[in-house]
mmCIF file of C-alpha atoms and ligand atoms in Angstrom:
data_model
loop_
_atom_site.group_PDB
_atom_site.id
_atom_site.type_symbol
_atom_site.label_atom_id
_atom_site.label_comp_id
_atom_site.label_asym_id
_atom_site.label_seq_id
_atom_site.Cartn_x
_atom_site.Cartn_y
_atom_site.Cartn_z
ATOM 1 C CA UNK A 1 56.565 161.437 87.620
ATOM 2 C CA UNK A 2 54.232 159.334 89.268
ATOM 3 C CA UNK A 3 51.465 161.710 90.300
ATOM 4 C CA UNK A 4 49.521 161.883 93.837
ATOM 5 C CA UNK A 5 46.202 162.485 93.209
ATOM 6 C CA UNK A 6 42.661 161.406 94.658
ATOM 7 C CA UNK A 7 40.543 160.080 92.227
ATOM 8 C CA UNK A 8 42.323 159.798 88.999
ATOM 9 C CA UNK A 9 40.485 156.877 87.506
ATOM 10 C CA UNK A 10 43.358 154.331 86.546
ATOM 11 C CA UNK A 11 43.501 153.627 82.631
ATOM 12 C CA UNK A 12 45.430 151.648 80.643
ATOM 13 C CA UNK A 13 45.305 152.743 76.904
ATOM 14 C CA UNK A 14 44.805 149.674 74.524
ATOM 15 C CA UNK A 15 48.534 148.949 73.687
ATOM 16 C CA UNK A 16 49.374 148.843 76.913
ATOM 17 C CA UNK A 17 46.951 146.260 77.367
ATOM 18 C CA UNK A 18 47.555 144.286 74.271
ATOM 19 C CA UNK A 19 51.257 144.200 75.123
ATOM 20 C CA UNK A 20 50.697 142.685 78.828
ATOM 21 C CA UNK A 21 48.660 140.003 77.706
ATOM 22 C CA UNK A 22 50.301 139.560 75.015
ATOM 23 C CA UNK A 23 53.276 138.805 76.624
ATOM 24 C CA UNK A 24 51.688 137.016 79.132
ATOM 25 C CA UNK A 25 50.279 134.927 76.547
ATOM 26 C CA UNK A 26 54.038 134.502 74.561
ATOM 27 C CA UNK A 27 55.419 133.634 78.568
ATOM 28 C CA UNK A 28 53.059 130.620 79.307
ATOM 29 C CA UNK A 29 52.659 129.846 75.445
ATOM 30 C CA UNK A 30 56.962 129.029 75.960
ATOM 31 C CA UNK A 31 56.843 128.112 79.497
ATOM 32 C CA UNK A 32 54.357 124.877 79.030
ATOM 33 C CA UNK A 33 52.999 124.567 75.661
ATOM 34 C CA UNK A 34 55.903 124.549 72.774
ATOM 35 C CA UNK A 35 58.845 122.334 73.225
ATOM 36 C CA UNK A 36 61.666 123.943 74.473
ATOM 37 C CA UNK A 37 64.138 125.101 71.582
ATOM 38 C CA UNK A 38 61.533 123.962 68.968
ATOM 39 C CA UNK A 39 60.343 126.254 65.858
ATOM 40 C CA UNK A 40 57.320 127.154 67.424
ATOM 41 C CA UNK A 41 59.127 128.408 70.600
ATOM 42 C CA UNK A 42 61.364 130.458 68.780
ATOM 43 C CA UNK A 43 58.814 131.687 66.713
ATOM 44 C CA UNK A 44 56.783 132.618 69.990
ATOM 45 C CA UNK A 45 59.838 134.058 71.400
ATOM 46 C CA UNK A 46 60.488 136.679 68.256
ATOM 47 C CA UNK A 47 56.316 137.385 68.652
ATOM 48 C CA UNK A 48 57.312 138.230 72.827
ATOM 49 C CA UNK A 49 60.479 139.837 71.348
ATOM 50 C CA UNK A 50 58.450 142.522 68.522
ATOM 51 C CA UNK A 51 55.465 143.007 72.005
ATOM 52 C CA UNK A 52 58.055 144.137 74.491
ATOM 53 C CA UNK A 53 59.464 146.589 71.840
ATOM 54 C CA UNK A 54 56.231 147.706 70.644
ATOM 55 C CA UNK A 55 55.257 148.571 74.698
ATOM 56 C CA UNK A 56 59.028 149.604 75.510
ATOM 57 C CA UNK A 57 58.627 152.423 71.890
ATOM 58 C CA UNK A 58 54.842 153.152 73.451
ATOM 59 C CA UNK A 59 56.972 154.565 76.530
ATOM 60 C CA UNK A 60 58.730 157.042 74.350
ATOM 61 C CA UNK A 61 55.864 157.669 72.529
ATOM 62 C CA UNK A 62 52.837 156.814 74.238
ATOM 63 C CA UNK A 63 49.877 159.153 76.236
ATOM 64 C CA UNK A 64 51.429 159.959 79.761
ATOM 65 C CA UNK A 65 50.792 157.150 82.318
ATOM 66 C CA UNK A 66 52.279 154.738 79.726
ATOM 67 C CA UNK A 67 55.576 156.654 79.302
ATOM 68 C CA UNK A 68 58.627 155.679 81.322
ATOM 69 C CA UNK A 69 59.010 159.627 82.572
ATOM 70 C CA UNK A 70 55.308 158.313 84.520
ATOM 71 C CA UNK A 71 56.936 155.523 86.688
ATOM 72 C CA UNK A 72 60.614 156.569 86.753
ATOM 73 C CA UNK A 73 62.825 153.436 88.526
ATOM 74 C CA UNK A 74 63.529 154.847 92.002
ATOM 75 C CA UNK A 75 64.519 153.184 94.778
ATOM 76 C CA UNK A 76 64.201 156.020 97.356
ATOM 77 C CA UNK A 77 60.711 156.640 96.127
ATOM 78 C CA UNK A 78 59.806 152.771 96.411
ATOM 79 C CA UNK A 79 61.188 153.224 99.659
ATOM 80 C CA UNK A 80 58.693 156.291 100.709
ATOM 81 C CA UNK A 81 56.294 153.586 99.241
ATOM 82 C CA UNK A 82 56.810 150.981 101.549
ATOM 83 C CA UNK A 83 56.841 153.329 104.348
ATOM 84 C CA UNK A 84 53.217 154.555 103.136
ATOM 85 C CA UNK A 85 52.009 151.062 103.188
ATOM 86 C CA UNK A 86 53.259 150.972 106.726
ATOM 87 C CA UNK A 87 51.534 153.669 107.976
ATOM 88 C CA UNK A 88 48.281 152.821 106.237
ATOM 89 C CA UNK A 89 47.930 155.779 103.897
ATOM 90 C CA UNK A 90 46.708 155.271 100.080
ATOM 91 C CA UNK A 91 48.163 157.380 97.568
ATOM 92 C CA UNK A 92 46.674 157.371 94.100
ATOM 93 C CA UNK A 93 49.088 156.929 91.928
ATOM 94 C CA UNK A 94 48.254 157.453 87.637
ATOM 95 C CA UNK A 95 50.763 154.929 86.010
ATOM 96 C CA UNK A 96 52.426 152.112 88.282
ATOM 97 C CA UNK A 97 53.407 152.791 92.367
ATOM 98 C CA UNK A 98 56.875 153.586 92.945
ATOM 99 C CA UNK A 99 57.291 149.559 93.830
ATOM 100 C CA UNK A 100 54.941 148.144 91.163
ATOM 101 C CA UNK A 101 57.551 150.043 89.029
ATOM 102 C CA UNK A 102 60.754 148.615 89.508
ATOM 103 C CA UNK A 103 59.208 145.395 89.376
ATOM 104 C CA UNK A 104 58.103 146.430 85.373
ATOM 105 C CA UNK A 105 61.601 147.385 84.696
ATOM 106 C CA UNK A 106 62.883 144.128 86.668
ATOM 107 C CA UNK A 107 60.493 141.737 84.271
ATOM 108 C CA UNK A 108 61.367 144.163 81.264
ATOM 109 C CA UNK A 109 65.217 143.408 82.023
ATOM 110 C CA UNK A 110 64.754 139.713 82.402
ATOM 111 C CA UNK A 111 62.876 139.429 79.466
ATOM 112 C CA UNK A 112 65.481 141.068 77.526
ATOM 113 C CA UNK A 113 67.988 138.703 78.932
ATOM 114 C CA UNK A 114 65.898 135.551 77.971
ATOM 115 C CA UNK A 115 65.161 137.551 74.579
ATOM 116 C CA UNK A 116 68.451 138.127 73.713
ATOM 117 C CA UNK A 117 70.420 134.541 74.820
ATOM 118 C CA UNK A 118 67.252 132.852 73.289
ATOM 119 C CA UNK A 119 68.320 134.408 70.032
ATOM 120 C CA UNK A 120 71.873 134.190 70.139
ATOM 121 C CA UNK A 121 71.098 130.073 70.702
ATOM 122 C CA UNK A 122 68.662 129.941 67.784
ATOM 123 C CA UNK A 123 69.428 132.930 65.149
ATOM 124 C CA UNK A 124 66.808 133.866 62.545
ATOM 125 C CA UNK A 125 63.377 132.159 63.268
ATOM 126 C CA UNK A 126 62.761 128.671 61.026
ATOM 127 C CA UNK A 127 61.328 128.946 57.613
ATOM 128 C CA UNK A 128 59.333 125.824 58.772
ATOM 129 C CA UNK A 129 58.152 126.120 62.779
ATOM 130 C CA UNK A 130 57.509 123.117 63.066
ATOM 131 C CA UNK A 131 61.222 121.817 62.722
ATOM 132 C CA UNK A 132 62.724 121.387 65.839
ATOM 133 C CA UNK A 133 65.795 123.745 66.325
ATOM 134 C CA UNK A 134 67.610 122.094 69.908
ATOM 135 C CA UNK A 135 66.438 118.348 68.362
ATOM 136 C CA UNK A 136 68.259 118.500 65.328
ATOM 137 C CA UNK A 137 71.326 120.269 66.749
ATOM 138 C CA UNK A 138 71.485 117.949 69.504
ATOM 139 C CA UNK A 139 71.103 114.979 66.772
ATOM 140 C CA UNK A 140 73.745 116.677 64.479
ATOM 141 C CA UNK A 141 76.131 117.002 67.678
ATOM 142 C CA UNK A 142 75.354 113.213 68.506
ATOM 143 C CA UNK A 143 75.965 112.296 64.933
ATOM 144 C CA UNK A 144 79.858 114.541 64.786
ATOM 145 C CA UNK A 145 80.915 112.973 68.065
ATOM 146 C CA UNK A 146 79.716 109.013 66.765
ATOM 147 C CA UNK A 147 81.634 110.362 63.456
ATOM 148 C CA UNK A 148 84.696 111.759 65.483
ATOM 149 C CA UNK A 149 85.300 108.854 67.488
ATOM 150 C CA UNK A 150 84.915 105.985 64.978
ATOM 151 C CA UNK A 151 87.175 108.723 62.683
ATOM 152 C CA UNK A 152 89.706 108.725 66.053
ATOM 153 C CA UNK A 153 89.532 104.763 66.140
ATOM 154 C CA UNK A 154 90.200 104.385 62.552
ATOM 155 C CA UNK A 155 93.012 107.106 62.245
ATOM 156 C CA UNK A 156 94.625 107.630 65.624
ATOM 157 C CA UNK A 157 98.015 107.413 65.187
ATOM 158 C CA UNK A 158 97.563 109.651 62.013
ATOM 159 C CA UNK A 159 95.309 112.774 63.784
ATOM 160 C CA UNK A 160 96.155 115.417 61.494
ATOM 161 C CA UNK A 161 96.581 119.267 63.476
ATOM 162 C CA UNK A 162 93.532 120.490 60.973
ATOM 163 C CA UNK A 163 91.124 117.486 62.894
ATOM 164 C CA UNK A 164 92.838 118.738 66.085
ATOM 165 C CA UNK A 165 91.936 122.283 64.781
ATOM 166 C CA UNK A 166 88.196 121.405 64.340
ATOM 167 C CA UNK A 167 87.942 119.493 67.505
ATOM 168 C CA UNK A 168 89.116 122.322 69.423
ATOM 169 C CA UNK A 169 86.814 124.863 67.745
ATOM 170 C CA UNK A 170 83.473 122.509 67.724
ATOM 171 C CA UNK A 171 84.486 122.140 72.130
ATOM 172 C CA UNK A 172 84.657 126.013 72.393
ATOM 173 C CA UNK A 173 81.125 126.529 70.382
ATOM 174 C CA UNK A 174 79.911 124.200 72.268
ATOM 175 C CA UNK A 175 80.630 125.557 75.538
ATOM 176 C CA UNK A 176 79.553 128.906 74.643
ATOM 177 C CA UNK A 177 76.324 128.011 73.803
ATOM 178 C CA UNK A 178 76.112 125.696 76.962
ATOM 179 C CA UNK A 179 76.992 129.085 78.624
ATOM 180 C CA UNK A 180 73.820 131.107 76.578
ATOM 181 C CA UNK A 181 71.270 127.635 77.729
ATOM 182 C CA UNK A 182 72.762 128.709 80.848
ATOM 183 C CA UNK A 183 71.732 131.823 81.190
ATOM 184 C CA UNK A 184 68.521 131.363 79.633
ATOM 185 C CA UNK A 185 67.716 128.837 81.766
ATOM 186 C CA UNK A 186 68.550 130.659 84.845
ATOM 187 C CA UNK A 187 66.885 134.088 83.479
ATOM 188 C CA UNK A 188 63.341 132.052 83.011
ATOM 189 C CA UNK A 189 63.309 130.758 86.107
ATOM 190 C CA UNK A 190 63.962 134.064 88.107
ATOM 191 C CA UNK A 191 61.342 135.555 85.644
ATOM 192 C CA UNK A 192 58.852 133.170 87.092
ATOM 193 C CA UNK A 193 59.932 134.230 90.596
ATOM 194 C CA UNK A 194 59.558 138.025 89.493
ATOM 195 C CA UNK A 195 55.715 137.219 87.864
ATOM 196 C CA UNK A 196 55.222 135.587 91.472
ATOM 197 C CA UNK A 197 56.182 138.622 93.523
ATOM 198 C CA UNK A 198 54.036 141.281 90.466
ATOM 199 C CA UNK A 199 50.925 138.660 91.043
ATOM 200 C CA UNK A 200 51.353 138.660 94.903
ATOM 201 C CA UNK A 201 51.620 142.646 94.350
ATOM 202 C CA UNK A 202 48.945 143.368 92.538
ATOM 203 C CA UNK A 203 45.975 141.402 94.566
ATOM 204 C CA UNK A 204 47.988 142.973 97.604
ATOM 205 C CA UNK A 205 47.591 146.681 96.362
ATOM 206 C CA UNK A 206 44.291 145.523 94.916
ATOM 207 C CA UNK A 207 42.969 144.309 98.705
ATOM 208 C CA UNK A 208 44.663 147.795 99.971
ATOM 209 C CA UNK A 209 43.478 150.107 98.185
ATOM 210 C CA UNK A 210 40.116 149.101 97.135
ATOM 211 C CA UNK A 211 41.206 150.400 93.506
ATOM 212 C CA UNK A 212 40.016 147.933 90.141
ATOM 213 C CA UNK A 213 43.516 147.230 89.778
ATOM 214 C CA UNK A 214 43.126 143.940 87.759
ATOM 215 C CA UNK A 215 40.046 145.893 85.765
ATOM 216 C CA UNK A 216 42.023 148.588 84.617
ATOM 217 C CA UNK A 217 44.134 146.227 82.697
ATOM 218 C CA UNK A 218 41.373 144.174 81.403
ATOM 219 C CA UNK A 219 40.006 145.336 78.064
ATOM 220 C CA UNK A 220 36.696 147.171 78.574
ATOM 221 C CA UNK A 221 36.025 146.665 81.833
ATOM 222 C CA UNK A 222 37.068 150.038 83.010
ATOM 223 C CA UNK A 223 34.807 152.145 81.162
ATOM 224 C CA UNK A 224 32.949 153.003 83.986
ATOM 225 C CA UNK A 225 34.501 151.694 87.227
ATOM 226 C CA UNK A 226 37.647 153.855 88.584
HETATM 227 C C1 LIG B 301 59.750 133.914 78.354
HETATM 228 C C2 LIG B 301 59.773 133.138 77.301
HETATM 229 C C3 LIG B 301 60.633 131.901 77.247
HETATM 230 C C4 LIG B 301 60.619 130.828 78.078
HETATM 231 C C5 LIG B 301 59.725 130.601 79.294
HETATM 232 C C6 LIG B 301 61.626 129.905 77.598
HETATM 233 C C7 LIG B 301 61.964 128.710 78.183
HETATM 234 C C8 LIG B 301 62.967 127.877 77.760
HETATM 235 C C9 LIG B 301 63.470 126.746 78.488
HETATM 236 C C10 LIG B 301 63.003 126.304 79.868
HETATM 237 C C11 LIG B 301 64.434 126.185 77.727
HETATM 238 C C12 LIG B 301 65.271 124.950 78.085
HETATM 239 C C13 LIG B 301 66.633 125.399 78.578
HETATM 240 C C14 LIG B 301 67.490 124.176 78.876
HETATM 241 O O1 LIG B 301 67.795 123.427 77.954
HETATM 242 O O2 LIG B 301 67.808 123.993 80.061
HETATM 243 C C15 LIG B 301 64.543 126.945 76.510
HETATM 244 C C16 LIG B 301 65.398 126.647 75.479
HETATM 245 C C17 LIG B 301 65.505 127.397 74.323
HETATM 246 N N1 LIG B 301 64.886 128.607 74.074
HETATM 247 FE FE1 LIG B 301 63.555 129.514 75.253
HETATM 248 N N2 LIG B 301 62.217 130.436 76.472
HETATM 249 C C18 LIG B 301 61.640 131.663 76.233
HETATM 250 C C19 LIG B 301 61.959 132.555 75.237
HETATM 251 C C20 LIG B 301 62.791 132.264 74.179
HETATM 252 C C21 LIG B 301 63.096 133.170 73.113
HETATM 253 C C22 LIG B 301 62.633 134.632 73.049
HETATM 254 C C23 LIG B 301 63.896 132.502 72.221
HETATM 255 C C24 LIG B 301 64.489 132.986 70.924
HETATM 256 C C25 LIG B 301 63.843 133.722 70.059
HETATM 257 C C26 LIG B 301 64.139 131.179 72.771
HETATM 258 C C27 LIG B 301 64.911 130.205 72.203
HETATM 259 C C28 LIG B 301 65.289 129.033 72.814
HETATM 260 C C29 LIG B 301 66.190 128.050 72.242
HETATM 261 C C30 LIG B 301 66.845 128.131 70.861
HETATM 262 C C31 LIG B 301 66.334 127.035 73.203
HETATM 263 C C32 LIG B 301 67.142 125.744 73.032
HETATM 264 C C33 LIG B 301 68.449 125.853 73.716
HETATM 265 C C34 LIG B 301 69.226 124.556 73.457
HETATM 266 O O3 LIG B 301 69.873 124.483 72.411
HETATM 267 O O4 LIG B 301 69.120 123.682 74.315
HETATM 268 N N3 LIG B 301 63.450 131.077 73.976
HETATM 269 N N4 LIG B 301 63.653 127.986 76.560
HETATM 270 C C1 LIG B 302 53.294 136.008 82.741
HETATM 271 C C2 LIG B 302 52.716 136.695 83.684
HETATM 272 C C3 LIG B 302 52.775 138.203 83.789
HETATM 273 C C4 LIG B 302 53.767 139.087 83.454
HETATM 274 C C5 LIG B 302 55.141 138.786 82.884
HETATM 275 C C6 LIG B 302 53.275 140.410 83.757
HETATM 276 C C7 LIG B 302 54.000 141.577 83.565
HETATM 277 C C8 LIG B 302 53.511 142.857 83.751
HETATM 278 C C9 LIG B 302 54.151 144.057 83.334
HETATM 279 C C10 LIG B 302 55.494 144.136 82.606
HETATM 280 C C11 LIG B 302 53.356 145.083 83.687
HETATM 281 C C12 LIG B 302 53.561 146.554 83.363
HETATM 282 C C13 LIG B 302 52.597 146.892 82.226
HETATM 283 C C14 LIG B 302 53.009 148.063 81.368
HETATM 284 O O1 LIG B 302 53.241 149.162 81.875
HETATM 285 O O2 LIG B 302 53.118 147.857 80.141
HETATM 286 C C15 LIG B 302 52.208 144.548 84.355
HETATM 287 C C16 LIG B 302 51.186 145.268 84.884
HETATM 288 C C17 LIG B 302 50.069 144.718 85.433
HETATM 289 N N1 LIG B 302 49.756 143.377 85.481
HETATM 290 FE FE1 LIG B 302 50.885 141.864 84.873
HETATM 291 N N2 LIG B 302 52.010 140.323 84.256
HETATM 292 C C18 LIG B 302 51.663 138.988 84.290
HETATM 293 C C19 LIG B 302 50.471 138.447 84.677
HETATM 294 C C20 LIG B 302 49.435 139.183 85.170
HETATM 295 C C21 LIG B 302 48.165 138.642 85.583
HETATM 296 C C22 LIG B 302 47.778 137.158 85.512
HETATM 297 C C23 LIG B 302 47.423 139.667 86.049
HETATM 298 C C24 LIG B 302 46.027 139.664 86.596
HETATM 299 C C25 LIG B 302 45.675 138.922 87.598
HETATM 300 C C26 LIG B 302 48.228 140.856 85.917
HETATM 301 C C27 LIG B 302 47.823 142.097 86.281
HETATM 302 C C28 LIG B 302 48.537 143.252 86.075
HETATM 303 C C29 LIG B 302 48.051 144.570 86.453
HETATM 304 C C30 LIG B 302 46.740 144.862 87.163
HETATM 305 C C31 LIG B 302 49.010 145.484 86.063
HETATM 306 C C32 LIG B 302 48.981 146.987 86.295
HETATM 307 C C33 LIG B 302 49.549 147.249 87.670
HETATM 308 C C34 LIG B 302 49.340 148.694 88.065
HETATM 309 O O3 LIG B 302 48.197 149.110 88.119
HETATM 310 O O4 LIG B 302 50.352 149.379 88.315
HETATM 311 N N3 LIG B 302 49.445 140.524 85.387
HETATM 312 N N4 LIG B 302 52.315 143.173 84.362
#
């Protein structure tokens, strides 16, 4: 329960903290630094994977205004929040606001969905990082089609049901995992627009409420400062 109380200094314990910028880190690390579908970005992708499960087991498990029973997803109390914000009043609130929390569990959920089609493209991380996952599939693809058709000019009027058979089952892989791209694709980019909307949120509720928002989350710097 999100509790109402003057002067309850905001605190985020230390795995809270790691696991935001950690994340963070893993999001921008993927978003402009490794190559997309490369051995470092799915290596960076497992490493955002094992943070959101550490955080998401440290809301089972973790002190109170890091659990999940401390920001419960409710729309009728985001709703009471936005009618607070109307009327000017400042409630202290120990974990995150009633709207700051759906938009966890919103980034949570599209983090899972990235997580989970990211792995379902690229299976078990590479031995060797630095071999590029999406390169040498797409080469291997571009090498079975140049195979296929000089295999079709060859042996047309002999196609045999088995190369029929193969042809069929290559075309349905293939647009399955165009599907998964698909989805990852689509699931980063409304990430982004969710990490616009927290950013815009938290100097907004920063500027409101005169609270250290950003400090609380910054390692240290709330030691003294509410
Ligand atoms: C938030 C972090 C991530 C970001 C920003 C990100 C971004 C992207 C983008 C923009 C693409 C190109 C999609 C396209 O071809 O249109 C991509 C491809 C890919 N990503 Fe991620 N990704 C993230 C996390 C992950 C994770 C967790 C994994 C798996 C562990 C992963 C595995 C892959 C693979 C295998 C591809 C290549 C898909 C293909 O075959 O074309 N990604 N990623
Ligand atoms: C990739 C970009 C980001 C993502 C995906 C992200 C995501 C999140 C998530 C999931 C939480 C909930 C934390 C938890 O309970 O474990 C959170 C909280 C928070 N984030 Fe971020 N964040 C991002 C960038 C930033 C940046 C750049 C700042 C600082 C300017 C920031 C400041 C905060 C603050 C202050 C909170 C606590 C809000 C509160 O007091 O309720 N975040 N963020």
């Amino acid at each position: 329960m999100a509790q109402q109380i003057d002067n309850i200094p905001r605190r985020w314990d230390p795995i809270v903290k790691l696991t935001h910028w950690g994340i963070v880190a893993a999001i921008i690390g993927n978003a402009l630094v490794t190559e997309e579908g490369s051995g470092w970005h799915i290596w960076v992708g497992y490493s955002l994977a094992a943070l959101l499960a550490l955080r998401l087991l440290w809301g089972l498990i973790g002190p109170s205004e890091a659990r999940f029973s401390a920001f419960p997803p409710s729309p009728s109390r985001a709703l009471m929040h936005i009618s607070e914000i109307r009327r000017g009043e400042v409630a202290r609130h120990k974990s995150h606001n009633p709207l700051g929390a759906l938009m966890v569990y919103a980034i949570w959920a599209m983090l899972g969905i990235i997580i989970a089609s990211g792995i379902a493209l690229s299976g078990p991380p590479p031995a060797d990082p630095s071999a590029n996952h999406a390169q040498h599939e797409g080469e291997a693809q571009l090498a079975g089609t140049i195979a296929l058709g000089e295999h079709r000019e060859v042996e047309r009027d002999d196609e045999t049901t088995e190369d029929r058979a193969h042809e069929i089952a290559g075309e349905a892989d293939e647009g399955e995992e165009n599907i998964l791209v698909e989805v990852h694709e689509v699931a980063v980019n409304l990430l982004y627009l969710l990490i616009a909307l927290h950013l815009a949120g938290v100097v907004f509720e920063t500027h409101r409420s005169g609270r250290e928002t950003i400090a609380a989350m910054i390692p240290r710097w709330n030691r003294t400062r509410p």
